[in-house]
XYZ file of C-alpha atoms in Angstrom:
725
model
C -72.307 11.148 -4.263
C -71.701 11.885 -7.950
C -69.358 14.673 -6.918
C -67.427 12.238 -4.685
C -67.187 9.726 -7.589
C -65.857 12.452 -9.874
C -63.274 13.385 -7.262
C -62.369 9.710 -6.811
C -62.055 9.086 -10.557
C -60.082 12.289 -10.934
C -57.693 11.143 -8.215
C -57.348 7.761 -9.904
C -56.687 9.391 -13.287
C -54.244 11.865 -11.749
C -52.551 9.048 -9.834
C -52.395 6.938 -12.993
C -50.983 9.866 -14.950
C -48.419 10.506 -12.209
C -47.442 6.810 -12.180
C -47.299 6.694 -15.985
C -45.256 9.897 -16.084
C -42.923 8.575 -13.380
C -42.502 5.253 -15.187
C -42.019 7.064 -18.482
C -39.434 9.452 -17.007
C -37.652 6.563 -15.280
C -37.808 4.536 -18.493
C -36.472 7.416 -20.586
C -33.722 8.057 -18.029
C -32.670 4.427 -18.067
C -32.863 4.291 -21.842
C -30.714 7.421 -22.112
C -28.126 5.755 -19.908
C -28.263 2.601 -22.025
C -27.807 4.608 -25.214
C -24.948 6.536 -23.652
C -23.276 3.318 -22.497
C -23.682 1.727 -25.936
C -22.245 4.729 -27.749
C -19.379 5.020 -25.284
C -18.793 1.296 -25.754
C -18.700 1.805 -29.533
C -16.367 4.780 -29.095
C -14.117 2.673 -26.875
C -13.967 -0.136 -29.459
C -13.243 2.268 -32.322
C -10.605 4.070 -30.254
C -8.970 0.784 -29.199
C -8.904 -0.443 -32.811
C -7.459 2.816 -34.187
C -5.000 3.134 -31.299
C -3.764 -0.445 -31.810
C -3.330 0.137 -35.548
C -1.323 3.334 -34.945
C 0.696 1.755 -32.132
C 1.618 -1.179 -34.377
C 2.509 1.176 -37.242
C 4.772 3.311 -35.003
C 6.584 0.218 -33.713
C 7.042 -1.038 -37.279
C 8.610 2.318 -38.226
C 10.977 2.115 -35.239
C 11.870 -1.468 -36.207
C 12.538 -0.293 -39.770
C 14.930 2.365 -38.434
C 16.728 -0.229 -36.282
C 17.103 -2.513 -39.319
C 18.451 0.366 -41.400
C 20.889 1.260 -38.588
C 22.028 -2.381 -38.377
C 22.695 -2.389 -42.117
C 24.707 0.839 -41.750
C 26.860 -0.755 -39.048
C 27.260 -4.069 -40.879
C 28.459 -2.348 -44.057
C 31.052 -0.301 -42.118
C 30.854 2.849 -44.236
C 34.029 4.940 -44.122
C 32.848 8.294 -45.497
C 29.854 10.581 -45.121
C 29.292 10.392 -48.877
C 28.982 6.602 -48.698
C 26.456 6.737 -45.864
C 24.427 9.410 -47.689
C 24.271 7.205 -50.797
C 23.104 4.319 -48.641
C 20.519 6.567 -46.967
C 19.217 7.540 -50.400
C 18.744 3.872 -51.328
C 17.171 3.034 -47.969
C 14.764 5.957 -48.254
C 13.698 4.902 -51.751
C 12.848 1.381 -50.532
C 11.189 2.365 -47.250
C 7.989 4.099 -46.164
C 9.915 7.216 -45.063
C 9.851 10.470 -47.039
C 13.295 11.450 -45.716
C 16.082 9.883 -43.667
C 18.498 11.848 -41.448
C 21.651 10.968 -39.484
C 22.060 13.300 -36.514
C 25.590 13.886 -35.253
C 26.286 14.677 -31.594
C 27.285 18.239 -32.587
C 23.876 18.803 -34.215
C 24.979 18.338 -37.828
C 22.280 16.628 -39.846
C 23.150 14.379 -42.808
C 20.298 13.566 -45.188
C 19.423 11.156 -47.953
C 19.472 14.226 -50.287
C 23.259 14.729 -49.754
C 22.717 18.147 -48.104
C 24.228 18.494 -44.599
C 22.077 20.928 -42.566
C 24.963 22.979 -41.183
C 26.827 26.070 -42.374
C 29.912 27.519 -40.614
C 28.805 25.818 -37.426
C 25.284 27.275 -37.562
C 22.246 25.188 -38.379
C 20.850 26.354 -41.723
C 17.194 25.602 -40.915
C 16.128 25.915 -37.307
C 13.183 23.681 -38.140
C 15.652 20.787 -38.586
C 17.338 21.196 -35.210
C 16.738 17.652 -33.976
C 19.063 17.718 -30.941
C 16.263 18.719 -28.520
C 14.397 15.508 -29.314
C 17.210 13.484 -27.717
C 17.957 15.977 -24.922
C 16.433 13.876 -22.121
C 18.058 10.584 -23.049
C 15.160 9.318 -25.175
C 15.839 6.000 -26.912
C 12.891 6.269 -29.336
C 11.209 9.380 -30.724
C 7.730 9.900 -32.141
C 6.698 13.512 -32.707
C 5.001 15.949 -35.045
C 7.423 17.717 -37.361
C 6.142 20.611 -39.475
C 8.659 21.142 -42.244
C 8.237 24.872 -42.831
C 8.623 26.174 -46.346
C 9.334 29.711 -47.512
C 8.068 32.604 -45.416
C 4.334 33.000 -45.803
C 3.778 29.463 -47.113
C 2.052 26.649 -45.252
C 4.005 24.040 -43.343
C 4.343 20.527 -44.682
C 2.879 18.377 -41.942
C 5.125 15.401 -41.171
C 5.594 12.718 -38.520
C 9.094 12.205 -37.116
C 10.378 8.805 -35.966
C 13.786 8.514 -34.312
C 16.066 6.033 -32.544
C 19.222 6.674 -30.544
C 22.450 5.224 -31.968
C 25.066 3.835 -29.590
C 28.782 3.791 -30.411
C 28.362 4.626 -34.088
C 30.677 7.027 -35.865
C 31.850 7.738 -39.394
C 35.233 9.222 -40.087
C 35.500 10.546 -36.551
C 31.962 11.989 -36.499
C 29.929 10.455 -33.683
C 26.319 9.879 -34.626
C 23.608 10.440 -32.027
C 20.462 9.219 -33.769
C 18.788 7.980 -36.948
C 15.606 9.846 -37.947
C 12.920 9.156 -40.532
C 10.004 11.388 -41.504
C 6.789 10.579 -43.343
C 3.698 12.473 -44.374
C 1.222 12.941 -41.552
C -1.518 11.372 -43.697
C 0.035 7.888 -43.212
C -1.365 7.924 -39.671
C -4.151 10.492 -39.972
C -5.977 8.305 -42.502
C -6.131 5.526 -39.907
C -8.125 7.551 -37.379
C -11.099 9.055 -39.196
C -14.398 8.195 -37.451
C -16.922 7.228 -40.126
C -19.432 5.773 -37.656
C -20.833 9.184 -36.638
C -21.155 10.886 -40.040
C -24.500 12.269 -41.170
C -25.261 13.829 -44.556
C -21.520 13.983 -45.198
C -20.888 15.969 -42.025
C -18.431 14.556 -39.484
C -19.807 14.666 -35.944
C -16.741 13.119 -34.369
C -12.992 13.239 -34.809
C -9.843 11.639 -33.426
C -6.468 12.993 -32.393
C -3.084 11.964 -31.052
C -1.379 13.970 -28.272
C 1.817 13.732 -26.259
C 1.963 13.902 -22.450
C 2.286 17.703 -22.596
C -1.043 17.970 -24.409
C 0.477 18.895 -27.794
C -1.545 17.661 -30.780
C 0.675 15.422 -32.892
C -2.178 14.520 -35.249
C -5.665 15.999 -35.401
C -8.044 15.018 -38.197
C -10.447 17.857 -37.325
C -8.942 20.185 -39.938
C -11.876 22.618 -39.920
C -11.125 23.603 -36.329
C -7.324 23.480 -36.295
C -6.109 24.157 -39.856
C -2.415 23.662 -40.618
C -0.992 24.314 -37.168
C 0.080 22.447 -34.067
C -2.321 23.081 -31.157
C -2.387 22.146 -27.504
C -5.195 20.339 -25.679
C -4.824 22.467 -22.554
C -5.139 25.669 -24.580
C -8.419 24.400 -26.052
C -9.761 23.407 -22.627
C -8.798 26.805 -21.199
C -10.731 28.521 -24.007
C -13.750 26.229 -23.547
C -17.058 27.682 -22.413
C -17.577 24.607 -20.219
C -15.457 21.621 -19.175
C -16.210 18.876 -16.643
C -12.487 18.517 -15.843
C -9.865 21.186 -15.232
C -6.451 21.165 -16.879
C -4.912 20.001 -13.581
C -7.355 17.075 -13.314
C -6.666 16.049 -16.904
C -2.911 16.232 -16.267
C -3.181 13.914 -13.239
C -5.183 11.358 -15.206
C -2.676 11.450 -18.072
C 0.214 10.858 -15.684
C -1.634 7.870 -14.175
C -2.261 6.457 -17.714
C -6.019 6.327 -17.064
C -8.713 5.676 -19.660
C -11.355 8.366 -19.090
C -13.869 10.713 -20.675
C -15.555 14.054 -19.977
C -17.804 16.664 -21.609
C -16.779 20.137 -22.670
C -18.140 22.925 -24.879
C -16.162 25.040 -27.386
C -16.245 28.813 -26.996
C -19.163 30.230 -29.008
C -20.888 26.838 -29.452
C -23.853 25.322 -27.627
C -23.432 21.591 -28.281
C -21.382 19.659 -25.775
C -18.689 17.273 -26.928
C -17.547 14.034 -25.285
C -13.760 13.679 -25.111
C -12.642 10.047 -24.644
C -8.967 9.439 -23.705
C -7.087 6.135 -24.128
C -3.338 5.695 -23.371
C -0.830 3.910 -25.580
C 1.261 1.147 -24.028
C 3.835 1.990 -21.367
C 6.944 3.722 -22.671
C 5.291 5.410 -25.697
C 4.031 8.492 -23.750
C 1.127 9.044 -26.151
C -2.626 9.357 -25.764
C -5.409 8.655 -28.278
C -8.413 11.014 -28.126
C -11.845 10.422 -29.651
C -14.330 13.319 -29.647
C -18.065 12.827 -30.364
C -20.713 15.571 -30.550
C -23.580 15.359 -28.053
C -25.933 15.546 -31.046
C -25.172 11.861 -31.652
C -26.484 11.011 -28.183
C -29.483 13.340 -28.409
C -30.544 11.945 -31.786
C -31.033 8.465 -30.452
C -32.563 9.771 -27.204
C -35.250 11.678 -29.143
C -36.104 8.560 -31.083
C -36.761 6.644 -27.886
C -38.725 9.529 -26.310
C -41.100 9.378 -29.261
C -41.462 5.645 -28.793
C -42.093 6.113 -25.071
C -44.923 8.551 -25.792
C -46.428 6.009 -28.124
C -46.311 3.545 -25.247
C -48.919 5.662 -23.423
C -51.361 4.931 -26.267
C -50.491 1.363 -27.222
C -48.339 0.034 -24.403
C -47.980 -3.487 -25.721
C -46.942 -2.324 -29.191
C -44.359 -0.028 -27.641
C -42.966 -2.845 -25.492
C -42.621 -5.054 -28.588
C -40.932 -2.256 -30.535
C -38.525 -1.586 -27.680
C -37.683 -5.266 -27.438
C -36.968 -5.376 -31.160
C -34.776 -2.268 -30.958
C -32.857 -3.679 -27.988
C -32.315 -6.881 -29.976
C -31.029 -4.887 -32.955
C -28.554 -3.016 -30.749
C -27.492 -6.224 -29.043
C -26.865 -7.874 -32.412
C -24.917 -4.828 -33.557
C -22.781 -4.947 -30.418
C -22.216 -8.690 -30.885
C -21.248 -8.200 -34.543
C -18.863 -5.391 -33.614
C -17.295 -7.545 -30.889
C -17.024 -10.557 -33.207
C -15.457 -8.408 -35.927
C -12.843 -7.058 -33.500
C -12.189 -10.590 -32.243
C -11.938 -11.910 -35.809
C -9.430 -9.187 -36.758
C -7.380 -9.931 -33.652
C -7.409 -13.675 -34.388
C -6.465 -12.999 -38.035
C -3.417 -10.922 -37.027
C -2.457 -13.469 -34.373
C -2.755 -16.394 -36.808
C -0.929 -14.531 -39.564
C 1.895 -13.671 -37.152
C 2.110 -17.317 -36.056
C 2.011 -18.692 -39.612
C 4.788 -16.341 -40.771
C 7.035 -16.477 -37.711
C 6.950 -20.266 -37.358
C 8.527 -21.070 -40.764
C 10.794 -18.022 -40.472
C 12.123 -19.422 -37.201
C 12.894 -22.720 -38.939
C 14.413 -20.967 -41.957
C 16.705 -18.820 -39.813
C 17.704 -21.868 -37.759
C 18.517 -23.957 -40.832
C 20.565 -21.115 -42.339
C 22.480 -20.863 -39.066
C 23.271 -24.599 -39.179
C 24.387 -24.361 -42.807
C 26.730 -21.452 -42.040
C 28.114 -23.296 -39.016
C 28.960 -26.469 -41.000
C 29.667 -25.031 -44.473
C 33.383 -25.926 -44.283
C 32.829 -29.411 -42.837
C 33.137 -31.907 -45.730
C 31.641 -34.687 -43.613
C 28.408 -32.666 -43.371
C 27.836 -32.218 -47.120
C 24.901 -34.632 -47.248
C 23.359 -33.043 -44.173
C 23.820 -29.570 -45.690
C 21.977 -30.744 -48.822
C 19.087 -31.908 -46.661
C 19.063 -28.576 -44.828
C 19.042 -26.721 -48.155
C 16.059 -28.799 -49.314
C 14.226 -27.924 -46.113
C 15.177 -24.270 -46.522
C 13.850 -24.266 -50.098
C 10.628 -25.991 -49.017
C 10.114 -23.497 -46.175
C 10.783 -20.507 -48.463
C 8.227 -21.823 -50.965
C 5.736 -22.286 -48.124
C 6.266 -18.662 -47.054
C 5.767 -17.530 -50.659
C 2.509 -19.495 -50.897
C 1.375 -17.945 -47.600
C 2.062 -14.403 -48.865
C 0.227 -15.196 -52.123
C -2.714 -16.608 -50.162
C -2.914 -13.539 -47.917
C -2.835 -11.241 -50.970
C -5.520 -13.355 -52.639
C -7.666 -13.196 -49.490
C -7.300 -9.409 -49.285
C -8.275 -8.929 -52.933
C -11.159 -11.394 -52.758
C -12.600 -9.920 -49.558
C -12.359 -6.439 -51.095
C -14.168 -7.688 -54.212
C -11.162 -6.860 -56.431
C -10.388 -10.324 -57.771
C -9.217 -10.287 -61.393
C -10.912 -12.997 -63.470
C -9.535 -13.777 -66.921
C -12.402 -15.374 -68.840
C -11.202 -17.098 -72.007
C -11.690 -20.425 -73.816
C -10.713 -23.355 -71.565
C -10.273 -26.989 -72.619
C -11.366 -28.778 -69.449
C -9.859 -32.245 -70.222
C -6.414 -30.678 -70.764
C -6.715 -28.762 -67.468
C -7.705 -31.943 -65.600
C -4.737 -33.773 -67.173
C -2.444 -30.972 -65.925
C -3.798 -31.363 -62.391
C -3.327 -35.131 -62.586
C 0.274 -34.804 -63.773
C 1.101 -32.266 -61.034
C -0.493 -34.260 -58.201
C -0.051 -37.887 -59.285
C 3.533 -38.381 -58.068
C 2.820 -36.745 -54.686
C -0.327 -38.854 -54.151
C 1.129 -42.155 -55.327
C 4.265 -41.656 -53.193
C 1.944 -41.674 -50.165
C 0.558 -45.075 -51.160
C -2.769 -43.583 -52.264
C -4.577 -44.374 -55.538
C -5.472 -41.356 -57.720
C -8.467 -41.845 -60.035
C -9.763 -39.341 -62.602
C -13.094 -39.699 -64.411
C -14.375 -37.277 -67.071
C -17.827 -37.007 -68.614
C -17.731 -33.806 -70.657
C -20.193 -33.367 -73.529
C -18.985 -29.731 -73.779
C -15.197 -29.930 -73.261
C -14.498 -26.297 -74.186
C -16.046 -23.490 -72.125
C -15.338 -19.868 -71.272
C -13.778 -19.679 -67.805
C -10.746 -18.607 -65.782
C -8.491 -21.657 -66.083
C -5.965 -20.421 -63.527
C -8.560 -19.824 -60.806
C -10.380 -23.134 -61.380
C -7.055 -24.960 -61.315
C -6.163 -23.135 -58.074
C -9.404 -24.344 -56.460
C -8.940 -27.955 -57.588
C -5.248 -28.020 -56.617
C -6.222 -26.826 -53.114
C -8.898 -29.510 -52.742
C -6.876 -32.380 -54.237
C -3.767 -31.275 -52.317
C -5.744 -31.328 -49.052
C -7.142 -34.753 -49.887
C -3.574 -36.023 -50.374
C -2.516 -34.635 -46.979
C -5.354 -36.258 -45.075
C -5.767 -39.598 -46.874
C -3.764 -42.451 -45.294
C -1.855 -45.140 -47.173
C -4.086 -47.674 -48.915
C -6.887 -45.201 -49.595
C -7.952 -43.489 -52.802
C -8.733 -40.037 -54.190
C -11.233 -39.788 -57.041
C -11.605 -36.596 -59.101
C -14.782 -36.691 -61.193
C -15.825 -34.061 -63.736
C -19.306 -33.992 -65.254
C -21.618 -31.387 -66.752
C -25.264 -30.333 -66.655
C -26.645 -27.985 -69.300
C -28.629 -24.996 -68.074
C -29.633 -23.855 -71.588
C -28.389 -24.131 -75.184
C -25.387 -21.859 -74.569
C -24.495 -22.446 -70.919
C -23.410 -25.354 -68.795
C -22.617 -26.086 -65.154
C -19.345 -27.998 -64.798
C -19.343 -30.047 -61.594
C -15.975 -31.100 -60.134
C -16.211 -33.714 -57.374
C -13.223 -34.772 -55.257
C -13.937 -37.854 -53.156
C -11.393 -39.331 -50.740
C -11.158 -42.041 -48.081
C -9.262 -39.782 -45.698
C -9.624 -39.027 -42.006
C -12.773 -36.968 -42.539
C -13.965 -33.763 -40.901
C -15.766 -33.442 -37.576
C -19.308 -32.026 -37.436
C -18.048 -29.216 -35.196
C -15.419 -28.112 -37.723
C -17.255 -28.641 -41.013
C -19.118 -25.346 -40.546
C -15.798 -23.482 -40.160
C -13.830 -25.123 -42.978
C -14.206 -22.115 -45.269
C -13.141 -19.589 -42.589
C -9.776 -17.800 -42.872
C -6.852 -19.459 -41.039
C -9.122 -22.343 -40.129
C -7.613 -25.807 -39.727
C -8.936 -28.656 -37.610
C -6.587 -29.658 -34.803
C -6.802 -33.216 -33.472
C -4.632 -36.305 -33.095
C -5.173 -37.214 -36.762
C -4.047 -33.839 -38.122
C -1.027 -33.260 -35.851
C 2.087 -32.486 -37.873
C 0.160 -31.662 -41.086
C 1.196 -28.170 -42.130
C -1.075 -25.663 -43.848
C -1.935 -21.958 -43.863
C -5.636 -22.454 -43.229
C -6.389 -20.123 -46.156
C -6.729 -22.570 -49.064
C -10.368 -23.498 -48.496
C -11.383 -19.905 -47.710
C -9.769 -18.691 -50.952
C -11.326 -21.552 -52.938
C -14.794 -20.680 -51.624
C -14.391 -16.974 -52.437
C -13.029 -17.763 -55.917
C -15.910 -20.115 -56.688
C -18.399 -17.473 -55.525
C -16.634 -14.792 -57.610
C -17.136 -16.989 -60.711
C -20.824 -17.414 -59.906
C -20.374 -20.914 -58.502
C -20.095 -22.585 -55.130
C -18.368 -25.294 -53.077
C -20.121 -27.723 -50.741
C -18.599 -30.435 -48.566
C -19.853 -33.683 -47.073
C -17.726 -35.631 -44.633
C -17.682 -38.317 -41.972
C -14.880 -38.898 -39.490
C -12.597 -41.847 -40.378
C -14.630 -42.489 -43.545
C -13.719 -39.674 -45.916
C -14.799 -36.370 -47.486
C -16.436 -35.261 -50.719
C -15.972 -31.716 -52.050
C -18.262 -30.606 -54.889
C -17.365 -27.500 -56.914
C -19.943 -26.109 -59.358
C -18.840 -23.491 -61.917
C -21.278 -22.027 -64.510
C -19.787 -21.208 -67.913
C -20.673 -20.271 -71.456
C -20.140 -23.027 -74.043
C -17.454 -22.502 -76.725
C -18.620 -24.114 -79.969
C -15.622 -23.157 -82.129
C -12.510 -24.237 -80.244
C -9.496 -21.936 -80.902
C -6.622 -23.549 -82.826
C -4.156 -23.021 -79.977
C -6.242 -25.308 -77.748
C -6.508 -28.192 -80.209
C -2.975 -29.414 -79.484
C -2.876 -28.258 -75.865
C -2.397 -31.795 -74.633
C 1.167 -31.793 -76.031
C 2.203 -28.370 -74.752
C 3.666 -29.560 -71.478
C 6.180 -31.833 -73.191
C 7.355 -29.227 -75.657
C 7.617 -26.332 -73.199
C 9.411 -28.018 -70.298
C 12.923 -27.228 -71.548
C 14.435 -24.936 -74.152
C 17.855 -24.766 -75.747
C 19.145 -21.243 -74.956
C 20.662 -20.672 -78.408
C 19.846 -18.063 -81.042
C 19.515 -20.292 -84.123
C 19.945 -17.411 -86.599
C 23.190 -16.173 -85.042
C 24.288 -19.609 -83.781
C 25.249 -18.192 -80.373
C 23.899 -18.424 -76.821
C 20.877 -16.261 -76.122
C 21.966 -13.090 -74.354
C 19.823 -11.663 -71.552
C 20.084 -8.155 -70.091
C 19.022 -8.239 -66.418
C 17.858 -4.813 -65.148
C 17.719 -5.196 -61.351
C 18.738 -2.679 -58.669
C 18.857 -5.090 -55.686
C 22.356 -6.567 -55.738
C 21.481 -9.925 -54.156
C 18.507 -10.499 -56.494
C 20.653 -9.669 -59.504
C 23.513 -11.911 -58.367
C 21.225 -14.915 -57.871
C 19.337 -14.449 -61.144
C 22.516 -13.941 -63.199
C 24.088 -17.080 -61.722
C 20.981 -19.206 -62.413
C 20.734 -17.957 -66.008
C 24.429 -18.694 -66.532
C 23.921 -22.252 -65.247
C 21.078 -22.659 -67.773
C 23.450 -21.715 -70.592
C 22.509 -18.076 -71.211
C 24.940 -15.216 -71.742
C 24.081 -12.330 -69.385
C 24.676 -8.644 -68.675
C 23.557 -6.549 -65.702
C 22.095 -3.037 -65.431
C 21.600 -1.503 -61.974
C 18.676 0.739 -63.001
C 16.425 1.573 -65.933
C 18.771 4.268 -67.288
C 21.696 1.816 -67.382
C 19.482 -0.712 -69.184
C 18.601 1.826 -71.898
C 22.252 2.916 -72.241
C 23.558 -0.680 -72.461
C 20.970 -1.634 -75.069
C 21.678 1.506 -77.108
C 25.437 0.815 -76.979
C 25.029 -2.862 -77.982
C 25.336 -4.291 -81.460
C 21.998 -4.790 -83.276
C 20.575 -8.143 -82.233
C 23.136 -8.589 -79.437
C 20.452 -8.823 -76.734
C 17.678 -11.358 -77.257
C 15.807 -10.797 -73.985
C 15.544 -8.089 -71.311
C 14.341 -8.921 -67.788
C 13.163 -5.529 -66.522
C 12.452 -4.806 -62.847
C 9.540 -2.342 -62.670
C 10.665 -0.367 -59.610
C 14.233 0.944 -59.838
C 16.029 4.184 -58.932
C 17.035 6.790 -61.540
C 14.569 5.344 -64.088
C 11.809 2.802 -63.464
C 11.268 -0.275 -65.645
C 8.160 0.968 -67.503
C 9.885 4.208 -68.513
C 12.988 2.252 -69.588
C 10.863 -0.084 -71.746
C 9.232 2.915 -73.451
C 12.656 4.496 -74.114
C 13.998 1.255 -75.644
C 10.944 0.855 -77.896
C 11.428 4.448 -79.151
C 15.065 3.862 -80.234
C 15.725 4.137 -83.963
C 16.971 0.580 -84.536
C 15.205 -2.551 -85.761
C 15.843 -4.761 -82.697
C 14.348 -2.096 -80.377
C 10.921 -3.200 -81.585
C 11.592 -6.958 -81.565
C 13.677 -7.615 -78.427
C 11.632 -9.557 -75.845
C 11.086 -7.506 -72.648
C 9.713 -9.215 -69.540
C 8.459 -7.236 -66.548
C 9.901 -8.665 -63.312
C 8.255 -7.354 -60.156
C 6.894 -8.259 -56.745
C 3.688 -6.355 -57.618
C 1.077 -8.916 -58.686
C -2.068 -6.854 -59.227
C -3.818 -6.567 -62.578
C -3.120 -2.837 -62.810
C 0.634 -3.593 -62.605
C 0.343 -6.104 -65.444
C -1.618 -3.594 -67.528
C 0.992 -0.902 -66.858
C 3.807 -3.224 -67.973
C 2.079 -4.211 -71.214
C 1.130 -0.586 -71.927
C 4.804 0.440 -71.636
C 5.778 -1.953 -74.434
C 6.780 -5.055 -72.472
C 5.873 -8.468 -73.899
C 5.117 -10.486 -70.779
C 5.011 -10.442 -66.985
C 6.945 -12.432 -64.358
C 6.241 -12.147 -60.627
C 8.989 -12.223 -58.007
C 10.408 -14.470 -56.747
C 10.975 -15.550 -60.335
C 10.052 -19.161 -61.148
C 12.943 -20.184 -63.417
C 10.955 -23.029 -64.999
C 8.151 -20.596 -65.852
C 10.713 -18.150 -67.276
C 12.198 -20.875 -69.488
C 8.715 -21.890 -70.680
C 7.821 -18.306 -71.572
C 11.115 -17.811 -73.405
C 10.614 -21.063 -75.291
C 7.027 -20.161 -76.229
C 7.833 -16.588 -77.310
C 10.990 -17.465 -79.248
């Protein structure tokens, strides 16, 4: 009997072990599939993101070439020399390293004034671009290795091209316009960081054409400095799930697919994942991931499964937690991709909408410019055009601010701030707008420590956003109250609390949690027709956080909203002298008389600006303000004109930072080095579209006195001139 029991128990144990092993194997198999699906899903998302970024960049480059070609045609150049000069300027202001005009006979004209032809023979066979257009292609995107001297490495470039129709210069018919740029402009967009371990890349991405030629391959260790072919690599593979013929068929059908293969001499398999570009581009994006990535996670779960045999419940709990972690990761990845897509969509909408209106208004103005009966209407259109242009400028500034803030690169200028004077400035700037809407504007101040260390510009930006929003959404008969009070945190620090209360339309409970999101603006019957970028509140929140503070909001529909901004600051006990009379600064700086009192003559300004339209507008405005002006087309001309002038002839120089021949910073240094007394005293202002702190620092380091951002605010320019003179 005992022997029978032992046999029975043995069978039970063996059966249990078999069942457990079967369940474990099935579980591991299913988990492996889940891991594989998750990783492939991640690969697909990364590939789609990178592919979309590259696709957009390529289309932008083609659009740039079309715009350049349109400018060529509109200017009606008569000689090759003229078009080469224009190409040189276009190349300097574009993202292309070189520009080429390809004639139908194969002659290549460049932005370097060197035609690539000699006695009918092409000088450099590497620049024979005719084959690119041989099959009637309208747009070209290809790898272009600009070979150097014999024995040297090629310079890896990307070639973009468009076909030109009915365009000729001095009897020479042009076939296409071509631009090249360094391959890194695209390669840097497709590096897979998600699968790195201990600094070693276990995945890479590539771009191929329909013939399998690698246009871009970031896997430089395998394919150094040469153009390879996918089919050649597959032929040399030790193992491949698909043949070259099968891959070719899938490429022709524009399929998204993947398969495993193994390099010759290696054991680890690699997953190749293929994703086509949109129809007409004839390109494929490839992502390759080492099987080690899959095996790593599989081994982790095998270990957990073995633990399940000992403590099954604990293992189940652990597995549930891990599944939840991976689900959350997938959700976050999906939400991030969705957020990026929504951001680009919203940004496109916000920019294109006012641009559409601006272009339309300009069209109406041009159509009626000679109609005297339409003068009043033209004035109204010009006002709308100016308002729309300013809105576009504010949108660009907001987007730049958002980018810097989200990257943690916000520049805070902490210096003594007289809070009452700042609040008075905000009141004076907003009062007319608010009162014109039939809304009462109330300001209350309770400031035991009126002078603190803070960034006045950033705090004012936050409050202007909040008060400006309150004005938009508060109906006639209501009020807006801005209250400022303080709470000491210790003997040397204080929290300044700014509260903006309004009796506006309020914010819904559904939207109040999204109010600080980018491009977020509540849409309902009460807000219809109220324009905004949807970035103001997001920027205000990030700015407050960057200064160690915060913003909170309370609101009720059809009752009103209250925004509370808290900013911590150090107390300034000894107020600087320049702040003691700050309340009168606005009156004294609003206007200046543009006259040099010592010489009893109009102030003379040298404008160094290479863009003809910008220079024309600025010179005309300065002339209307009573200044005498002169124009230099680049930094070298500015230095030469100043050197040739009489001592003291120029009072001010407005210096563009980025110009051909000689840039603005170099020109400023050259002027300061001149052996004449006024070279050290003449006021030099940097004028540039670059608004980052490093640009300001570079301008000051070169010897310039101040900094003006483009588009230039004439009132701000006049204030700076008045203050400095």
